[in-house]
Coordinates of C-alpha atoms in Angstrom, one line a residue:
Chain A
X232 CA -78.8 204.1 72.2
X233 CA -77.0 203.6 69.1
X234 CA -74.0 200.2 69.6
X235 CA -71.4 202.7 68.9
X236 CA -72.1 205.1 72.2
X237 CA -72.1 201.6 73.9
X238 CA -68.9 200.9 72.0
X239 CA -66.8 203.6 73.5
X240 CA -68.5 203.4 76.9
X241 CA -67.3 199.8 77.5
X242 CA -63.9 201.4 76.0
X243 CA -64.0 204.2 78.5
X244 CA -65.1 202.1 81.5
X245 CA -62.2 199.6 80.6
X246 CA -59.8 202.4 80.4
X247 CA -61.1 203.7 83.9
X248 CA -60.4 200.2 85.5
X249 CA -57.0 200.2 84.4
X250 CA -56.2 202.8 85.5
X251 CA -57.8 202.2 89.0
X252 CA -56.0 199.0 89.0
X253 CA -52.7 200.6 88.0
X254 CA -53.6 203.0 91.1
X255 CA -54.9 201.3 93.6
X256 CA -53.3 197.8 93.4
X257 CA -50.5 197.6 95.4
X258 CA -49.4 193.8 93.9
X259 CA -47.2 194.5 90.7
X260 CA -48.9 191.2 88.6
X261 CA -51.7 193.1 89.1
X262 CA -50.6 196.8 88.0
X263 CA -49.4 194.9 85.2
X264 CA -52.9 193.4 84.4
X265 CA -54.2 197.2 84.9
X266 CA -52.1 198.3 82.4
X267 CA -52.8 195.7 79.8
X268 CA -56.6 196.6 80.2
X269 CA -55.9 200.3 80.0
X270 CA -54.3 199.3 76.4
X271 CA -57.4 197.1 75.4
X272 CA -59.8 200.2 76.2
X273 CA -57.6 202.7 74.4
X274 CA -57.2 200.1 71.2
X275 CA -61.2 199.9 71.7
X276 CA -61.8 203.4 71.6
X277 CA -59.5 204.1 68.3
X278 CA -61.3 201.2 66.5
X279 CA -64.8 202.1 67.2
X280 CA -63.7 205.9 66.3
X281 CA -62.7 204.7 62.9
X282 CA -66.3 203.5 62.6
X283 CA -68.5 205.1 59.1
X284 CA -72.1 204.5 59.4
X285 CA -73.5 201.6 57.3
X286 CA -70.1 200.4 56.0
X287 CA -68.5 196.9 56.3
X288 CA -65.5 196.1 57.5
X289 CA -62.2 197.5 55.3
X290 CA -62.1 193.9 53.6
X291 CA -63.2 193.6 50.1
X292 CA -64.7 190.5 49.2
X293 CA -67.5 190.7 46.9
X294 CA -67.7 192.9 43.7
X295 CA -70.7 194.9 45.6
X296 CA -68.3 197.0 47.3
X297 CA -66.6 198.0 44.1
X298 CA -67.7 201.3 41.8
X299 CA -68.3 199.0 38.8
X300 CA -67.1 195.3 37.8
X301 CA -64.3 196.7 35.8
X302 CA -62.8 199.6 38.0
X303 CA -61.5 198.0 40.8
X304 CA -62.3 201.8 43.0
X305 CA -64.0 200.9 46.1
X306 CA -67.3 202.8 47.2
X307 CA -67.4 206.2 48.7
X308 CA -69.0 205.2 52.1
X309 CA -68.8 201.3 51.4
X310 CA -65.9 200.6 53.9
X311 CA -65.1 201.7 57.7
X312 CA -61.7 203.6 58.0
X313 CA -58.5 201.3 58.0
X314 CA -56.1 203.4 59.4
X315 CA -57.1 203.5 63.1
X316 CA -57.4 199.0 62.3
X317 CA -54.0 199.2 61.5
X318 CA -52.8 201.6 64.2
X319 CA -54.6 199.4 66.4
X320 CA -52.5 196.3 65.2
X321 CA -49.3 197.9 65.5
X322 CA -50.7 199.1 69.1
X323 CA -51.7 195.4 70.2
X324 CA -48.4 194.1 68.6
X325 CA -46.2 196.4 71.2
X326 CA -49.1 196.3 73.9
X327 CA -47.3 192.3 74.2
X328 CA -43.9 193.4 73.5
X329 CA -44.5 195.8 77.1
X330 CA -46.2 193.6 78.8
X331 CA -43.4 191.0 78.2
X332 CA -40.9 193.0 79.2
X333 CA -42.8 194.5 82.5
X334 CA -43.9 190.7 84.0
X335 CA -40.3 190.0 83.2
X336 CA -38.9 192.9 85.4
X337 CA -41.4 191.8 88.0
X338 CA -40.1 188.3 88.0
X339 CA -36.4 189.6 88.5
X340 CA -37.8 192.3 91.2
X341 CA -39.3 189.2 93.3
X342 CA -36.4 187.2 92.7
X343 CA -34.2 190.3 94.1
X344 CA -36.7 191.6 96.9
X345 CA -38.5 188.5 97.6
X346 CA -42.0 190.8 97.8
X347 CA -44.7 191.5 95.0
X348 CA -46.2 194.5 97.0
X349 CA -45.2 198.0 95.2
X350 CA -44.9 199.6 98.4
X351 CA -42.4 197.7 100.0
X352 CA -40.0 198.6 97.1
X353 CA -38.8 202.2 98.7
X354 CA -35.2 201.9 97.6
X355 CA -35.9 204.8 94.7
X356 CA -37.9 206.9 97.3
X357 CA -35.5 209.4 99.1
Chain B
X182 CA -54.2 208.4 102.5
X183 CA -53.0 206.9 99.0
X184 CA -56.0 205.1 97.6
X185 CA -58.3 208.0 98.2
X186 CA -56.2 210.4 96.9
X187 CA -56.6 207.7 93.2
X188 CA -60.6 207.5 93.6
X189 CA -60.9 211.2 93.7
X190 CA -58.9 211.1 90.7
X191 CA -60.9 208.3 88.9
X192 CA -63.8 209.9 89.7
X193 CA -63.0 213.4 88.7
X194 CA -61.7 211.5 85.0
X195 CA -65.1 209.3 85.0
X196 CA -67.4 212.2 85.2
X197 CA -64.7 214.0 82.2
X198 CA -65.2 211.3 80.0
X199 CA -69.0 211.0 80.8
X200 CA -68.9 214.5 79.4
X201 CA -66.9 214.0 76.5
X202 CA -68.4 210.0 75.4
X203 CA -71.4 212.0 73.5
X204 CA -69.0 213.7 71.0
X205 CA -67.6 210.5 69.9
X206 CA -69.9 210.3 66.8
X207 CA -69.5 208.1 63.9
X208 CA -68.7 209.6 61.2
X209 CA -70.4 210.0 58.4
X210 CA -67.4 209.6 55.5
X211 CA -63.5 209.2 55.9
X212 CA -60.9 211.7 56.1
X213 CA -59.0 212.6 52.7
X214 CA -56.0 210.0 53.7
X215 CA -58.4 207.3 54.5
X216 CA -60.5 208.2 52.0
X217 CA -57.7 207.5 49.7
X218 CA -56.5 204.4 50.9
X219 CA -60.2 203.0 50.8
X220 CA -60.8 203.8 48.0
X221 CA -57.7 203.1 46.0
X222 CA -56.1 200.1 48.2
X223 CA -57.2 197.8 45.9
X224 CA -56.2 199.9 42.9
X225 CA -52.9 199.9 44.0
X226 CA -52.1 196.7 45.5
X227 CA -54.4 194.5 44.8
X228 CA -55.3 192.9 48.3
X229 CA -58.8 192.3 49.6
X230 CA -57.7 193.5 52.7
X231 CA -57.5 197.0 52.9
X232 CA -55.8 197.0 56.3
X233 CA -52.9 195.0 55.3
X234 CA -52.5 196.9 52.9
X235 CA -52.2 200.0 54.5
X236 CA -49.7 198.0 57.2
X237 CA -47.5 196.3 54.7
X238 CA -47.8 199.1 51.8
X239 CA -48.5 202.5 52.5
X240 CA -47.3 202.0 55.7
X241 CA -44.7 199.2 55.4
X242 CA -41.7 201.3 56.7
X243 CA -43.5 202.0 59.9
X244 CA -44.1 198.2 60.2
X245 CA -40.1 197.9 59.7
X246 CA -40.2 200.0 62.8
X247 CA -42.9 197.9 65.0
X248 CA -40.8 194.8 63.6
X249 CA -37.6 196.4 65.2
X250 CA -39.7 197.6 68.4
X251 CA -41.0 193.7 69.1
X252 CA -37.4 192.7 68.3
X253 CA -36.0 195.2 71.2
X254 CA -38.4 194.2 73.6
X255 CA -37.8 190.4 73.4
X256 CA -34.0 191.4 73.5
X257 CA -34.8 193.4 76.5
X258 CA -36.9 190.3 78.4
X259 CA -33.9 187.8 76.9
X260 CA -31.5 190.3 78.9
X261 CA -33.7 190.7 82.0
X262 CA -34.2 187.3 82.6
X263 CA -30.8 185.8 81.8
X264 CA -29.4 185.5 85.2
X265 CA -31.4 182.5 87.1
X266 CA -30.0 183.0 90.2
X267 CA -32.9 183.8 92.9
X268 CA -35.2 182.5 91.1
X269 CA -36.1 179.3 92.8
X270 CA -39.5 178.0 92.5
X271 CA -41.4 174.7 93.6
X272 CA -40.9 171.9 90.9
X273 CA -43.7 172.3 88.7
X274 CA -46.8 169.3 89.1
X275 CA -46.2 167.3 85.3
X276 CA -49.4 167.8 83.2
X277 CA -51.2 163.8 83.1
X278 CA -51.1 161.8 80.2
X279 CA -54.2 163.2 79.0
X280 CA -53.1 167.4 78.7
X281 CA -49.7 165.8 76.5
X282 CA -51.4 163.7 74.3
X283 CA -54.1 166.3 73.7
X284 CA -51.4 168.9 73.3
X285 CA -49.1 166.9 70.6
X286 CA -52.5 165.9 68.8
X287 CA -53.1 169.8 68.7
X288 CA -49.6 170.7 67.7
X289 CA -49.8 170.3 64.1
X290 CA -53.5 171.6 63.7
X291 CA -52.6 174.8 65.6
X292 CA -49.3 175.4 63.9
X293 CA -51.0 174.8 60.3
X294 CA -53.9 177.6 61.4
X295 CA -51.1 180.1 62.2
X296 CA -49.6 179.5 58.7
X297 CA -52.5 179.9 56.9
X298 CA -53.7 183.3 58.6
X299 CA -50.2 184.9 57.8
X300 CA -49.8 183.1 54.4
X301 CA -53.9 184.6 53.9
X302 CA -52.7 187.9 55.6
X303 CA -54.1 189.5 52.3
X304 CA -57.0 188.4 51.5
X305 CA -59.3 187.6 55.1
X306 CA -58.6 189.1 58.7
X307 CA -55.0 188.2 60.0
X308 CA -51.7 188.9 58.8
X309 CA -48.0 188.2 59.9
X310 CA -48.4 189.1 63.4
X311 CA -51.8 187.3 64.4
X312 CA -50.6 184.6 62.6
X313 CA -47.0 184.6 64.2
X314 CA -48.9 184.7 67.8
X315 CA -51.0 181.8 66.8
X316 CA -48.2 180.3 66.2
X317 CA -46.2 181.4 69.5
X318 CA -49.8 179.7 71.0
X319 CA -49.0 176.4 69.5
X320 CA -45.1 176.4 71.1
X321 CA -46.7 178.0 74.6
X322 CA -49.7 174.9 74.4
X323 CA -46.4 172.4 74.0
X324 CA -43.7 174.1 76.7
X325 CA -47.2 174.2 79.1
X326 CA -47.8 170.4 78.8
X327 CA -44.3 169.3 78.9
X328 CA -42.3 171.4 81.1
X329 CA -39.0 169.7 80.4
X330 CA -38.9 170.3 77.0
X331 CA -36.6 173.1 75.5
X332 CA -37.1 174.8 71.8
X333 CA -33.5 174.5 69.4
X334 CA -33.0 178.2 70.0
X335 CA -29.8 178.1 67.4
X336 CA -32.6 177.1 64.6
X337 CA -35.2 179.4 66.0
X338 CA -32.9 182.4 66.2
X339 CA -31.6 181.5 62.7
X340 CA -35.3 182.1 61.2
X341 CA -35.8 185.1 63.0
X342 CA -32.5 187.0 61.6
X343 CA -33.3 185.5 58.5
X344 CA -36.8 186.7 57.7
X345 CA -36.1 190.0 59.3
X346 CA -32.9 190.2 56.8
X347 CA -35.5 189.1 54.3
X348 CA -37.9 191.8 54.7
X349 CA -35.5 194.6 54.6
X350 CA -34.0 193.0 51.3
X351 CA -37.6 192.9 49.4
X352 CA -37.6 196.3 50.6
X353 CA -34.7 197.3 48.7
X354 CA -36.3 195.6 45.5
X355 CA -39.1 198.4 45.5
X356 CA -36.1 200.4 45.8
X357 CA -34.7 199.7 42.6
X358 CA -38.2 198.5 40.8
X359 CA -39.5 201.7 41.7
X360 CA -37.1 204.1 43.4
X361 CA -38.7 204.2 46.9
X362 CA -38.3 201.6 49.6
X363 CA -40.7 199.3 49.8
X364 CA -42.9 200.3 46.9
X365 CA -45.4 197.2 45.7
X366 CA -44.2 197.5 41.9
X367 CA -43.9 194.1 40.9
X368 CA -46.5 192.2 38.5
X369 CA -50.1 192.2 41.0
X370 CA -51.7 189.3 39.8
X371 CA -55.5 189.0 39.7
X372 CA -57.8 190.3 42.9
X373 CA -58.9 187.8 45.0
X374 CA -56.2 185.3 44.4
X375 CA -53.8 183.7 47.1
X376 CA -50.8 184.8 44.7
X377 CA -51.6 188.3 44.0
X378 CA -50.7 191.3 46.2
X379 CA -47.8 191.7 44.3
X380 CA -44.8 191.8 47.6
X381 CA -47.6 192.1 50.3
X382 CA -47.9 188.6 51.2
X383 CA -44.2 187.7 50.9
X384 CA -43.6 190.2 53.6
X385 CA -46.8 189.6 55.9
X386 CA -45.1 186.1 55.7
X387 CA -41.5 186.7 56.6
X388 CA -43.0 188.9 59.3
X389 CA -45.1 185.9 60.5
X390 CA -42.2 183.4 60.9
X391 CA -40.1 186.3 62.4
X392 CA -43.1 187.2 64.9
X393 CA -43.8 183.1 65.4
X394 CA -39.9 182.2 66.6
X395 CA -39.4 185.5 68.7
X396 CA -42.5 185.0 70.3
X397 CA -41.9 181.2 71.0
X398 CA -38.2 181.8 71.7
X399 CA -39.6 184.2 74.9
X400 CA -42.2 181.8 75.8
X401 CA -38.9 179.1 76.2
X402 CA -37.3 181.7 78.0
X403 CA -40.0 182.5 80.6
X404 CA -41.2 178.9 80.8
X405 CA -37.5 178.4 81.8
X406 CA -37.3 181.2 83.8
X407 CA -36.9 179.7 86.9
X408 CA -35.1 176.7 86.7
X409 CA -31.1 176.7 88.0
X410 CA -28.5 177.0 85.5
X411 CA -26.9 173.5 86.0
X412 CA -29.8 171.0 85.2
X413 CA -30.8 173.5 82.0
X414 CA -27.4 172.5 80.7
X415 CA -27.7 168.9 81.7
X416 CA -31.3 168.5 79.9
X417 CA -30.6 169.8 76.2

């Protein structure tokens, strides 16, 4: 099995825990934990997508990667893709901004309701 | 009733995703976009790091945006967490000698780290924002080992408005250097070198101390979270 197959299976089976937390959990800290793994898997997933076979990472650091000493044109095939990296760092940046702002609602919900547990919270339900 | 109504679902989307894992192939060469911005990154801005230079450079305005989106959601946590009332905890157990002394001998080290990935943010891995949460790391490693200490918001919120000012400012010199916002058109310098990059690692480092103080100013505020009104006051 190739490490990139293995890559987005750990990717998918962290986006399936999430999401079983985010279901099945009834304590909010925890939902909130689901969610932050459902992120990682999904940031996981776009990276190893972004994967070329036999290239380094988008970083140049040695002449070898270049077309020739003088050019400065990277090689065809020499580097991964860096547009999923950098969606993935703008995804991670606002993956903390949520989860900020979602433990911080819970801590105002149990200062309100006194309870953690998402089913006691019925005042929305009609 | 609930929770098996959920593992039917997981299951049904397990065995859809077992289907579809097999067509996530590598590929075998990038798209025309990526292709480009491989292959040229360097060309045009002169940073070993092809990433940051698609975040700062060919994306920078989006990064304006994700600067904005951070900002909003520490606004939002600032807002949610401003009334104390209710929140009444146990006193927290004060760390032993050992965890403070460790933590003020770490201080400096950690702080120093941070800087240099957002100040290298064009050259190795890193940039402004891993750099401003190593940062944020240092201030949470501090608040964590002494719990009565408070951060000088005035200062910190003075640095954030400040570099976020900053960044919108060098924007406006691509502007007039080269008639769009936030082009890279100033001299490059050599490849390789800490001073080159032309405006890529002045921004990565504005967005570093921004990303740093906002992030530290929330840890304060959630470290803090709990504690009544009064004594906050009395302690500063």
């Amino acid at each position: 099995m190739e490490f990139v197959t293995l890559y987005s299976a750990a990717a998918i089976a962290l986006i399936l825990v999430g999401l079983a937390g985010v279901l099945i959990k009834r304590n909010l800290i925890k939902m909130a934990l689901g969610f932050s793994l459902l992120g990682t898997g999904a940031n996981i997933l776009i990276v190893t997508l972004g994967y070329v076979r036999g290239a380094t990472a988008p970083i140049v650091d040695s002449p070898a990667l270049l077309e020739d000493a003088g050019s400065l044109v990277v090689k065809q095939g020499a580097v991964m893709d860096p547009v999923p990296q950098a969606l993935v760092l703008t995804a991670i940046v606002i993956g903390v901004g949520v989860t900020g702002l979602m433990l911080a609602t819970i801590v105002r919900l149990y200062a309100n309701t006194k309870t953690l547990d998402v089913n006691a919270l019925t005042r929305l339900k009609w | 009733m609930k929770p098996l109504f959920s593992l039917v679902m997981l299951a049904l989307l397990a065995t859809l995703s077992l289907r579809l894992a097999p067509l996530l192939q590598p590929g075998e060469e990038l798209g025309q976009v990526a292709a480009h911005y491989a292959s040229q990154g360097l060309v045009d801005n002169r940073g070993s790091n092809l990433v940051t230079s698609v975040v700062v450079n060919y994306r920078g305005f989006d990064t304006l945006g994700e600067v904005v989106v951070l900002f909003l959601s520490v606004t939002g946590i600032g807002f949610v967490l401003r009334r104390r009332q209710g929140l009444v905890l146990p006193a927290p157990v004060p760390a032993s000698e050992l965890v403070r002394t460790g933590s003020y001998l770490l201080l400096a080290p950690v702080l120093l780290f941070g800087a240099y990935i957002f100040i290298h943010g064009h050259l190795t891995p890193g940039g402004g924002f891993q750099g401003g949460a190593v940062v944020a790391s240092a201030v949470l490693m501090m608040l964590l080992a002494n719990r009565d200490r408070h951060l000088p918001h005035g200062l910190l919120s003075w640095i954030e408005s400040l570099s976020g000012f900053a960044y919108v400012l060098v924007g406006f010199v691509g502007l007039f250097a080269a008639g769009s916002f936030l082009a890279n058109r100033v001299p490059l310098g050599q490849w390789g070198d800490l001073f080159s990059a032309g405006l890529i690692p002045v921004i990565y480092v504005l967005i570093g101390l921004k990303v740093g103080t906002e992030l530290s100013a929330l840890l304060d505020q959630m470290t803090h979270s709990a504690e009544p009104e009064v004594k906050r006051e009395g302690s500063r």
